[in-house]
Each structure stands twice: as C-alpha cells, then as structure tokens.
Coordinates of C-alpha atoms in Angstrom, one line a residue:
X1 CA -4.8 -39.9 20.9
X2 CA -4.3 -38.5 17.4
X3 CA -4.6 -34.8 16.7
X4 CA -7.5 -33.5 14.7
X5 CA -6.8 -32.2 11.2
X6 CA -5.4 -28.7 10.9
X7 CA -8.0 -25.9 11.2
X8 CA -8.1 -22.6 9.5
X9 CA -6.6 -19.7 11.5
X10 CA -6.1 -16.0 10.9
X11 CA -2.6 -14.7 11.3
X12 CA -2.2 -10.9 11.9
X13 CA 0.8 -8.8 11.1
X14 CA 1.4 -5.2 12.2
X15 CA 5.0 -4.5 12.8
X16 CA 6.6 -1.1 13.4
X17 CA 8.4 -1.5 10.1
X18 CA 5.1 -1.7 8.3
X19 CA 4.6 2.0 7.9
X20 CA 5.7 4.8 5.5
X21 CA 5.7 8.6 5.6
X22 CA 4.9 10.5 2.5
X23 CA 3.4 13.7 1.0
X24 CA 0.3 13.8 -1.2
X25 CA -2.7 15.8 -2.1
X26 CA -6.2 14.4 -2.6
X27 CA -8.0 15.5 -5.7
X28 CA -11.8 16.3 -5.4
X29 CA -12.6 17.5 -8.9
X30 CA -11.0 19.0 -12.0
X31 CA -10.5 22.3 -10.1
X32 CA -10.3 21.4 -6.4
X33 CA -7.5 19.6 -4.5
X34 CA -6.0 19.6 -1.1
X35 CA -2.7 21.4 -0.4
X36 CA 0.3 19.2 -0.4
X37 CA 0.7 17.6 3.0
X38 CA 2.0 14.5 4.7
X39 CA 0.9 11.4 6.6
X40 CA 2.4 8.6 8.5
X41 CA 0.6 5.6 7.0
X42 CA 0.4 2.2 8.8
X43 CA -0.2 -1.2 7.2
X44 CA -1.8 -4.1 8.9
X45 CA -2.4 -7.5 7.3
X46 CA -4.4 -10.7 8.1
X47 CA -3.9 -14.0 6.4
X48 CA -6.3 -16.9 6.6
X49 CA -4.5 -20.2 6.3
X50 CA -4.2 -23.7 7.8
X51 CA -1.7 -25.0 10.4
X52 CA 0.7 -27.5 8.8
X53 CA 2.1 -30.6 10.5
X54 CA 5.0 -28.5 11.6
X55 CA 2.8 -26.4 13.9
X56 CA 3.3 -23.4 11.6
X57 CA 1.3 -22.1 8.7
X58 CA 4.2 -20.7 6.7
X59 CA 7.4 -18.7 7.3
X60 CA 5.9 -15.4 8.5
X61 CA 9.2 -13.6 7.9
X62 CA 8.7 -13.9 4.1
X63 CA 5.3 -12.1 4.2
X64 CA 6.5 -9.5 6.8
X65 CA 9.5 -8.7 4.6
X66 CA 7.4 -8.3 1.5
X67 CA 5.2 -5.8 3.3
X68 CA 8.2 -4.0 4.7
X69 CA 9.8 -3.7 1.2
X70 CA 6.8 -2.1 -0.3
X71 CA 6.5 0.3 2.6
X72 CA 10.2 1.2 2.2
X73 CA 9.6 1.9 -1.5
X74 CA 7.0 4.5 -0.6
X75 CA 8.7 6.1 2.4
X76 CA 9.8 9.7 2.2
X77 CA 8.3 10.3 -1.2
X78 CA 5.6 12.4 -2.7
X79 CA 2.9 10.1 -4.0
X80 CA 1.4 11.1 -7.4
X81 CA -1.7 9.3 -8.8
X82 CA -0.7 8.4 -12.4
X83 CA -4.2 7.4 -13.3
X84 CA -6.0 10.6 -12.3
X85 CA -8.1 12.0 -15.0
X86 CA -7.3 15.5 -13.6
X87 CA -3.5 15.4 -13.7
X88 CA -0.9 15.5 -16.4
X89 CA 2.5 14.2 -15.5
X90 CA 5.5 15.3 -17.6
X91 CA 9.2 14.4 -17.2
X92 CA 11.2 17.5 -18.1
X93 CA 15.0 17.7 -17.8
X94 CA 15.6 17.7 -14.0
X95 CA 11.9 17.7 -12.8
X96 CA 8.7 15.7 -12.7
X97 CA 6.1 18.3 -13.6
X98 CA 2.5 17.6 -12.4
X99 CA -0.1 19.8 -14.0
X100 CA -3.5 20.3 -12.2
X101 CA -6.0 22.8 -13.4
X102 CA -4.0 26.0 -13.8
X103 CA -1.1 24.9 -11.6
X104 CA 2.2 23.2 -12.3
X105 CA 4.0 21.5 -9.4
X106 CA 7.7 20.6 -9.9
X107 CA 9.4 17.8 -8.0
X108 CA 12.8 16.3 -8.2
X109 CA 12.5 12.8 -9.7
X110 CA 14.0 11.1 -6.6
X111 CA 11.3 12.6 -4.5
X112 CA 8.3 11.3 -6.5
X113 CA 6.6 7.9 -6.6
X114 CA 4.0 7.6 -9.4
X115 CA 1.4 5.0 -8.5
X116 CA -1.1 3.4 -10.8
X117 CA -4.0 4.8 -8.8
X118 CA -6.6 7.5 -9.5
X119 CA -6.2 9.4 -6.2
X120 CA -4.0 9.2 -3.2
X121 CA -6.6 8.0 -0.6
X122 CA -6.5 5.1 1.9
X123 CA -8.9 3.1 -0.2
X124 CA -6.8 3.4 -3.4
X125 CA -3.6 2.8 -1.4
X126 CA -5.1 -0.4 0.2
X127 CA -6.1 -1.7 -3.2
X128 CA -2.8 -0.8 -4.8
X129 CA -0.8 -2.4 -2.0
X130 CA -2.7 -5.7 -2.0
X131 CA -2.5 -5.9 -5.8
X132 CA 1.2 -5.3 -5.8
X133 CA 1.8 -7.8 -3.0
X134 CA -0.5 -10.7 -4.1
X135 CA 0.7 -10.5 -7.7
X136 CA 4.1 -11.8 -6.8
X137 CA 5.1 -15.5 -7.2
X138 CA 6.6 -15.4 -3.7
X139 CA 3.2 -14.4 -2.1
X140 CA 1.3 -16.9 -4.2
X141 CA 3.6 -19.7 -3.0
X142 CA 2.3 -19.1 0.6
X143 CA -0.6 -21.3 1.7
X144 CA -3.0 -18.3 2.1
X145 CA -6.7 -18.8 1.3
X146 CA -7.9 -15.3 2.2
X147 CA -5.9 -12.1 2.7
X148 CA -6.8 -8.7 4.1
X149 CA -4.6 -5.6 4.1
X150 CA -5.5 -2.3 5.8
X151 CA -3.8 1.1 5.2
X152 CA -4.5 3.8 7.8
X153 CA -3.5 7.5 7.8
X154 CA -4.2 7.9 11.4
X155 CA -6.3 6.4 14.2
X156 CA -9.6 7.5 12.6
X157 CA -9.1 6.7 8.9
X158 CA -8.4 3.4 7.2
X159 CA -9.4 1.1 4.4
X160 CA -9.2 -2.6 4.0
X161 CA -8.8 -4.5 0.7
X162 CA -9.3 -8.3 0.4
X163 CA -7.8 -11.0 -1.8
X164 CA -9.0 -14.6 -2.4
X165 CA -7.1 -16.8 -4.8

C-alpha cells in the first residue's frame, strides 16, 4: 500500500549548547535602570516543515549549529542595547563608554557586545535572535514554513518570536 503524502510536523530543538551567560541592565526610563547583573539565557526553537521522501525534514545539525554559533557569540559578554534612546555609546582608546543619565560605565571592548536592540529584555533578544538567524542564506535554504524561537532568562520569564517566509 503506498504511503500518504508527507504531512507537516513541528521539530523542536533545545540543546544544552543553546544557552549563553551574559551581563546586562534593563532600562526603564531616561533616569532609571537596573544595576548591572547577569543571567543564564536559554534558547528553544520550533520549526514547522514537511517530512521528505528520505524520512527526514532536513539536516537538523545545520540548524542546531547556527543556533549554537549565535549563543556562543553572546556568551560571557556584557550586552549593550545600541538602539536605546537613553544610552550614548562611545569608543575611547581602550574602553567602550556607555553613558546613561549622569553615569558613565566603562567596559573593555572584548567584554561588550553591542546589539541592534532598544533594551536587553527577553522580548528584544527573541526578536534579535530570530532576525539574525532567519536572515541567513543557510537558514533560508531549509524547508521551514514557520519558525518559533524562545529566549528565557529563567523558569518564569521567556519570550517567543515567530517567522514565516
């Protein structure tokens, strides 16, 4: 008896390597922010796709490696929101200087990752992450019809961003 056509399935990815530890501060207004502190962030992803004649949807290792590479690029850094209207970021001699209200925070360049986000929050990180991932030719070559990516800063706080081609 012939098999029925391939159906849509959801693949889920959440490896131990899909995490990063970093420092940040959330900005609440032009004069109020959190103290610098750290989180262990975890990334989970879901891809909706079809099962091919091979019995696989695509090579999962490619997607898992792309997620891991982005996590590695953020790991052990201080995340700074480059698009925040409340921050000014200057590169001076040996430091990255971040001005907020009447404060100046100085960081070594190797310790800072400037992201094109407005604030370092799980919702901004989820959107930044999914945009970075899905804009690559490698990702777009996978047969994914819907993609979800969640970033959590602990068991009680997470945000999920979605992508549809």
